[in-house]
Short mmCIF file of C-alpha atoms in Angstrom, two decimals:
data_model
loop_
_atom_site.label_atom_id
_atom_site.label_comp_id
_atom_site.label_asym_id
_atom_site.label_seq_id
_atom_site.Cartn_x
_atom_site.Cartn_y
_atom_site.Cartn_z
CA UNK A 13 -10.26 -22.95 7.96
CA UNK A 14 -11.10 -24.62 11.51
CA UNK A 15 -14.69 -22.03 11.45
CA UNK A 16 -18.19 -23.43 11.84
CA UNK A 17 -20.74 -23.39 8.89
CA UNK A 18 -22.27 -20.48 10.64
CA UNK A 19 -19.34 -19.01 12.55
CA UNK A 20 -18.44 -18.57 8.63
CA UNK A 21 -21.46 -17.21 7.60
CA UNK A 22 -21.53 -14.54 10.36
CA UNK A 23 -17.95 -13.69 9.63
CA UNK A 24 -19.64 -12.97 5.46
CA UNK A 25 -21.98 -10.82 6.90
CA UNK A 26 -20.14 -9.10 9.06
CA UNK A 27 -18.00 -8.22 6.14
CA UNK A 28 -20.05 -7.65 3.82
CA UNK A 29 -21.53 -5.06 6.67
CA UNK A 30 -18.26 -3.50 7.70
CA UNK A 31 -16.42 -3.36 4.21
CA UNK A 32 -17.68 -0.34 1.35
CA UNK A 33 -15.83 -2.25 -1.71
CA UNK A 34 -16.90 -5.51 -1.86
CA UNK A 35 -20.53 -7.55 -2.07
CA UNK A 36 -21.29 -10.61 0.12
CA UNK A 37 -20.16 -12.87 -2.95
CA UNK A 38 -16.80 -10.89 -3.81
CA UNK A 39 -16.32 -11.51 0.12
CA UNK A 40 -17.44 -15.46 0.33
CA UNK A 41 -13.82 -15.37 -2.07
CA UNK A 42 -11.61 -13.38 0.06
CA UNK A 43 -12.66 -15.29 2.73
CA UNK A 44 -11.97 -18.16 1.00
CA UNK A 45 -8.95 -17.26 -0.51
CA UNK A 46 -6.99 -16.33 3.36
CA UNK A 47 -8.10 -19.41 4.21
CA UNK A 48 -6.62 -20.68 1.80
CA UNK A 49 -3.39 -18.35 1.96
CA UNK A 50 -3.28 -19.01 5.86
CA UNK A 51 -3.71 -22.99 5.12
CA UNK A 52 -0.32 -22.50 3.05
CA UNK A 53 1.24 -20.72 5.94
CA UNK A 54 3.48 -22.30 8.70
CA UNK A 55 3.83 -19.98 10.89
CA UNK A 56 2.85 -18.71 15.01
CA UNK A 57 -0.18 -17.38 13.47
CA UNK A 58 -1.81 -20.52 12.34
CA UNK A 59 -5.83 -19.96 11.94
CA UNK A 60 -5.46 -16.61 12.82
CA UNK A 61 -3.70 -15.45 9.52
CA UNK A 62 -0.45 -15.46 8.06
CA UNK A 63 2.65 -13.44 8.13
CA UNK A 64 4.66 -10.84 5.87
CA UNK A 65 6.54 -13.71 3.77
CA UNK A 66 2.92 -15.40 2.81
CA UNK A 67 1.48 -12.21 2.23
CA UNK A 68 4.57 -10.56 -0.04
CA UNK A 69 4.03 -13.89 -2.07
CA UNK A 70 0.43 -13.56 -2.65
CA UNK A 71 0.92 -9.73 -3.37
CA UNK A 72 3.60 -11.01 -5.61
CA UNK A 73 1.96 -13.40 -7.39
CA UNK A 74 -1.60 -11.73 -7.68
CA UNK A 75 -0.43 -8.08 -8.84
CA UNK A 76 3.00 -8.58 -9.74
CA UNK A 77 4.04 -5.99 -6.78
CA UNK A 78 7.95 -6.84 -6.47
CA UNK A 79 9.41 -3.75 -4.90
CA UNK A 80 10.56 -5.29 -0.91
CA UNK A 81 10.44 -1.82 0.42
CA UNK A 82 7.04 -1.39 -1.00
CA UNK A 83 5.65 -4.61 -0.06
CA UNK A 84 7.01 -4.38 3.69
CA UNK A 85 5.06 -1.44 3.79
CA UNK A 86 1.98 -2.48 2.19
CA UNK A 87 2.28 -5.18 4.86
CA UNK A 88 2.39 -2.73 7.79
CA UNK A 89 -0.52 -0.61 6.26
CA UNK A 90 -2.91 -3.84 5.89
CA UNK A 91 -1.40 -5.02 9.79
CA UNK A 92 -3.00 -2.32 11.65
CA UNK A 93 -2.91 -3.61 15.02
CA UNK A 94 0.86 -3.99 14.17
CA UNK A 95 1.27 -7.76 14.93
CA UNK A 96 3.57 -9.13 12.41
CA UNK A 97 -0.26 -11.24 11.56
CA UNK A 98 -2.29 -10.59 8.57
CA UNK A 99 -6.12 -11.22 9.95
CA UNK A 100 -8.88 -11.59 7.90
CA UNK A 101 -11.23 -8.44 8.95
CA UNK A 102 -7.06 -6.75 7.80
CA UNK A 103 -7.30 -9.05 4.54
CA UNK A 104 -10.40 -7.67 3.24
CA UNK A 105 -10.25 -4.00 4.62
CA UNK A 106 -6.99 -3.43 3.26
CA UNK A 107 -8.23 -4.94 -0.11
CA UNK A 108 -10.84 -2.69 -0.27
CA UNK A 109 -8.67 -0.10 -0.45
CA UNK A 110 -5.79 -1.28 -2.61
CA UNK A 111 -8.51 -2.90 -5.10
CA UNK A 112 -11.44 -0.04 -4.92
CA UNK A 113 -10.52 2.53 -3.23
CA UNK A 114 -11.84 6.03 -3.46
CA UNK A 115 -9.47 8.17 -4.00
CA UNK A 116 -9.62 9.73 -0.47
CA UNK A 117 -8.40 6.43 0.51
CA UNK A 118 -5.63 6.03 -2.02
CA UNK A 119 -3.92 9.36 -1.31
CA UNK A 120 -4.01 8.34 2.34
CA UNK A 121 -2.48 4.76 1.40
CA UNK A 122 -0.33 6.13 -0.89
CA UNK A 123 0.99 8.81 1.45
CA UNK A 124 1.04 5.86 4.22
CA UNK A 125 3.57 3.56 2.04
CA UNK A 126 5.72 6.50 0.83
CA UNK A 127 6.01 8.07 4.27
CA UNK A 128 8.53 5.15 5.26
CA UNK A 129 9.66 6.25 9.16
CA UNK A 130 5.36 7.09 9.78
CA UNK A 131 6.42 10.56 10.96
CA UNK A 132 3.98 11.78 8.89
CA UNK A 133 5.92 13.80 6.25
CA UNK A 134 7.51 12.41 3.10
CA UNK A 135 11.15 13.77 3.00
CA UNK A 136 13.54 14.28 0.60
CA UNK A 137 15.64 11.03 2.10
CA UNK A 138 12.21 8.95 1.85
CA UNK A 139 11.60 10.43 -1.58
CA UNK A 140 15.15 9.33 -2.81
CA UNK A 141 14.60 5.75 -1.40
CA UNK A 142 11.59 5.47 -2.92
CA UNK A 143 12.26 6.61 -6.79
CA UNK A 144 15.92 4.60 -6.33
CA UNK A 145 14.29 1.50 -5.87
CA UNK A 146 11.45 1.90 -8.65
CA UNK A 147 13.99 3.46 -11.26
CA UNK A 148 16.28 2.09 -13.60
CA UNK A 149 18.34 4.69 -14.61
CA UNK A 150 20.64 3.89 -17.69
CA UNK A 151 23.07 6.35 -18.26
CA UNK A 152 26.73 6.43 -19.01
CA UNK A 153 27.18 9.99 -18.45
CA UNK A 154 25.34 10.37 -15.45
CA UNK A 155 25.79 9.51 -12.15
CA UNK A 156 22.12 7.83 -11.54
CA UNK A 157 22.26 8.97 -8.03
CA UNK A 158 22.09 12.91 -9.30
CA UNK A 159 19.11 11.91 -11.55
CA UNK A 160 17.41 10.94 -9.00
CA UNK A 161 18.32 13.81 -6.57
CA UNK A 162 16.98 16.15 -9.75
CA UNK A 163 13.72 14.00 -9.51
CA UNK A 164 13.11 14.51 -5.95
CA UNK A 165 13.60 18.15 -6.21
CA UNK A 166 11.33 18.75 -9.64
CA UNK A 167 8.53 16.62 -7.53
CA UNK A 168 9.53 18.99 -4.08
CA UNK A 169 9.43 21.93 -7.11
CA UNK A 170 5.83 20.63 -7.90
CA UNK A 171 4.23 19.43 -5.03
CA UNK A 172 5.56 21.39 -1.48
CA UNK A 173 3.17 23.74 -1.03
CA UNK A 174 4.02 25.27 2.23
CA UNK A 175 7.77 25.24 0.95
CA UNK A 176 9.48 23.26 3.98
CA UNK A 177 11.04 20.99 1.69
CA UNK A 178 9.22 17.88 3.06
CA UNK A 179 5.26 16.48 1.63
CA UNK A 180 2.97 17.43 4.50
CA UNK A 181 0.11 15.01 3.95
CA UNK A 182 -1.77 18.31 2.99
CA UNK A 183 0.89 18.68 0.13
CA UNK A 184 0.68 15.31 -1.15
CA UNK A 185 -3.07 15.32 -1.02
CA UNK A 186 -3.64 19.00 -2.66
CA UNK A 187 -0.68 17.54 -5.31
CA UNK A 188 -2.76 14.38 -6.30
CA UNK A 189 -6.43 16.19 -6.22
CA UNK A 190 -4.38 18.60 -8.81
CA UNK A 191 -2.99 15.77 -10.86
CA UNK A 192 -4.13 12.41 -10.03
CA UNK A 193 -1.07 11.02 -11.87
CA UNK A 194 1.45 11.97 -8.89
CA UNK A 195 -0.76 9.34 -6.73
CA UNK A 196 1.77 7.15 -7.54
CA UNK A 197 4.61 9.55 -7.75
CA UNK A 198 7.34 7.90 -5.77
CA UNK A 199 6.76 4.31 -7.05
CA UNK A 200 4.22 1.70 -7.84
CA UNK A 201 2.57 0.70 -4.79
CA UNK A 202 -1.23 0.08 -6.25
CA UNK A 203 -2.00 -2.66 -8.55
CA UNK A 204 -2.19 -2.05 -12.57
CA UNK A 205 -6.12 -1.86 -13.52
CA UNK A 206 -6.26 -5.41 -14.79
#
């Protein structure tokens, strides 16, 4: 908000330069739009960008994302320098992806937000957390913990290659090129087409 006509204009073309998804036009809005978002923020970060609260919000609001574990780690995929500050080169790289992605770039977020500790494997535990929190299982006779547990294992069943009862990214990307449905296999974490 506090940039120069042509500090602004740079920042556009630098962009429009440096991202693959978007034209100089689609990134005038961005632009405009985290100014806007970082306007509405109070926080340490102010003119810089805004901060995981502002940014689950707009998420939120814009895509109807409302899974917390998913959105905490959408956040820390879109803060790569790890800050706790969304900037805006972060704002419209990370919408690039999310919004237009290849899907090179989608199996890698994908893998990214479903690989909750970043040790680079999806594990059973991770697998569990994730399907818990995106399923709504309604069933008198079962225990909904144990369908769950039979979920994890059919997607283990379908999509651990080497057999070491973790996703490798290897496994999750061979899994996906396979079936592009399982992209999303452990929860909603890109927004619907519309």
């Amino acid at each position: 908000a506090a940039m120069s006509r042509k500090g602004g204009k740079q920042l556009v073309d630098s962009l429009t330069r440096s991202s693959k998804h978007f034209n100089k036009t689609e990134v005038e809005c961005l632009v405009s739009l985290f100014d806007t978002l970082v306007a509405k923020a109070t926080s340490d970060f102010a003119g810089v960008g805004f901060n995981r609260i502002v940014f689950r919000d707009t998420l939120h609001s814009a895509f109807g994302m409302t899974d917390d574990v998913v959105l905490d780690r959408v956040f820390s995929i879109f803060d790569r320098d790890n800050d706790g500050c969304i900037t805006v080169v972060e704002w419209v790289e990370g919408l690039g992806v999310l919004l237009r992605g290849t899907l090179d770039e989608k199996i890698k977020y994908c893998f990214q937000v479903y690989d909750l500790n970043s040790d680079g494997y999806i594990s059973r535990e991770e697998m569990f957390q994730m399907l818990k929190n995106s399923l709504l299982i309604q069933s008198a006779d079962e225990e909904p913990d144990e369908g769950i547990k039979d979920l994890v294992e059919i997607a283990l069943k379908k999509m651990d290659h080497d057999h070491d009862g973790k996703l490798s990214f290897t496994d999750f990307e061979k899994a996906v090129r396979d079936e592009n449905l399982l992209l999303e296999a452990f929860g909603p974490c890109l927004p619907d087409i519309k």
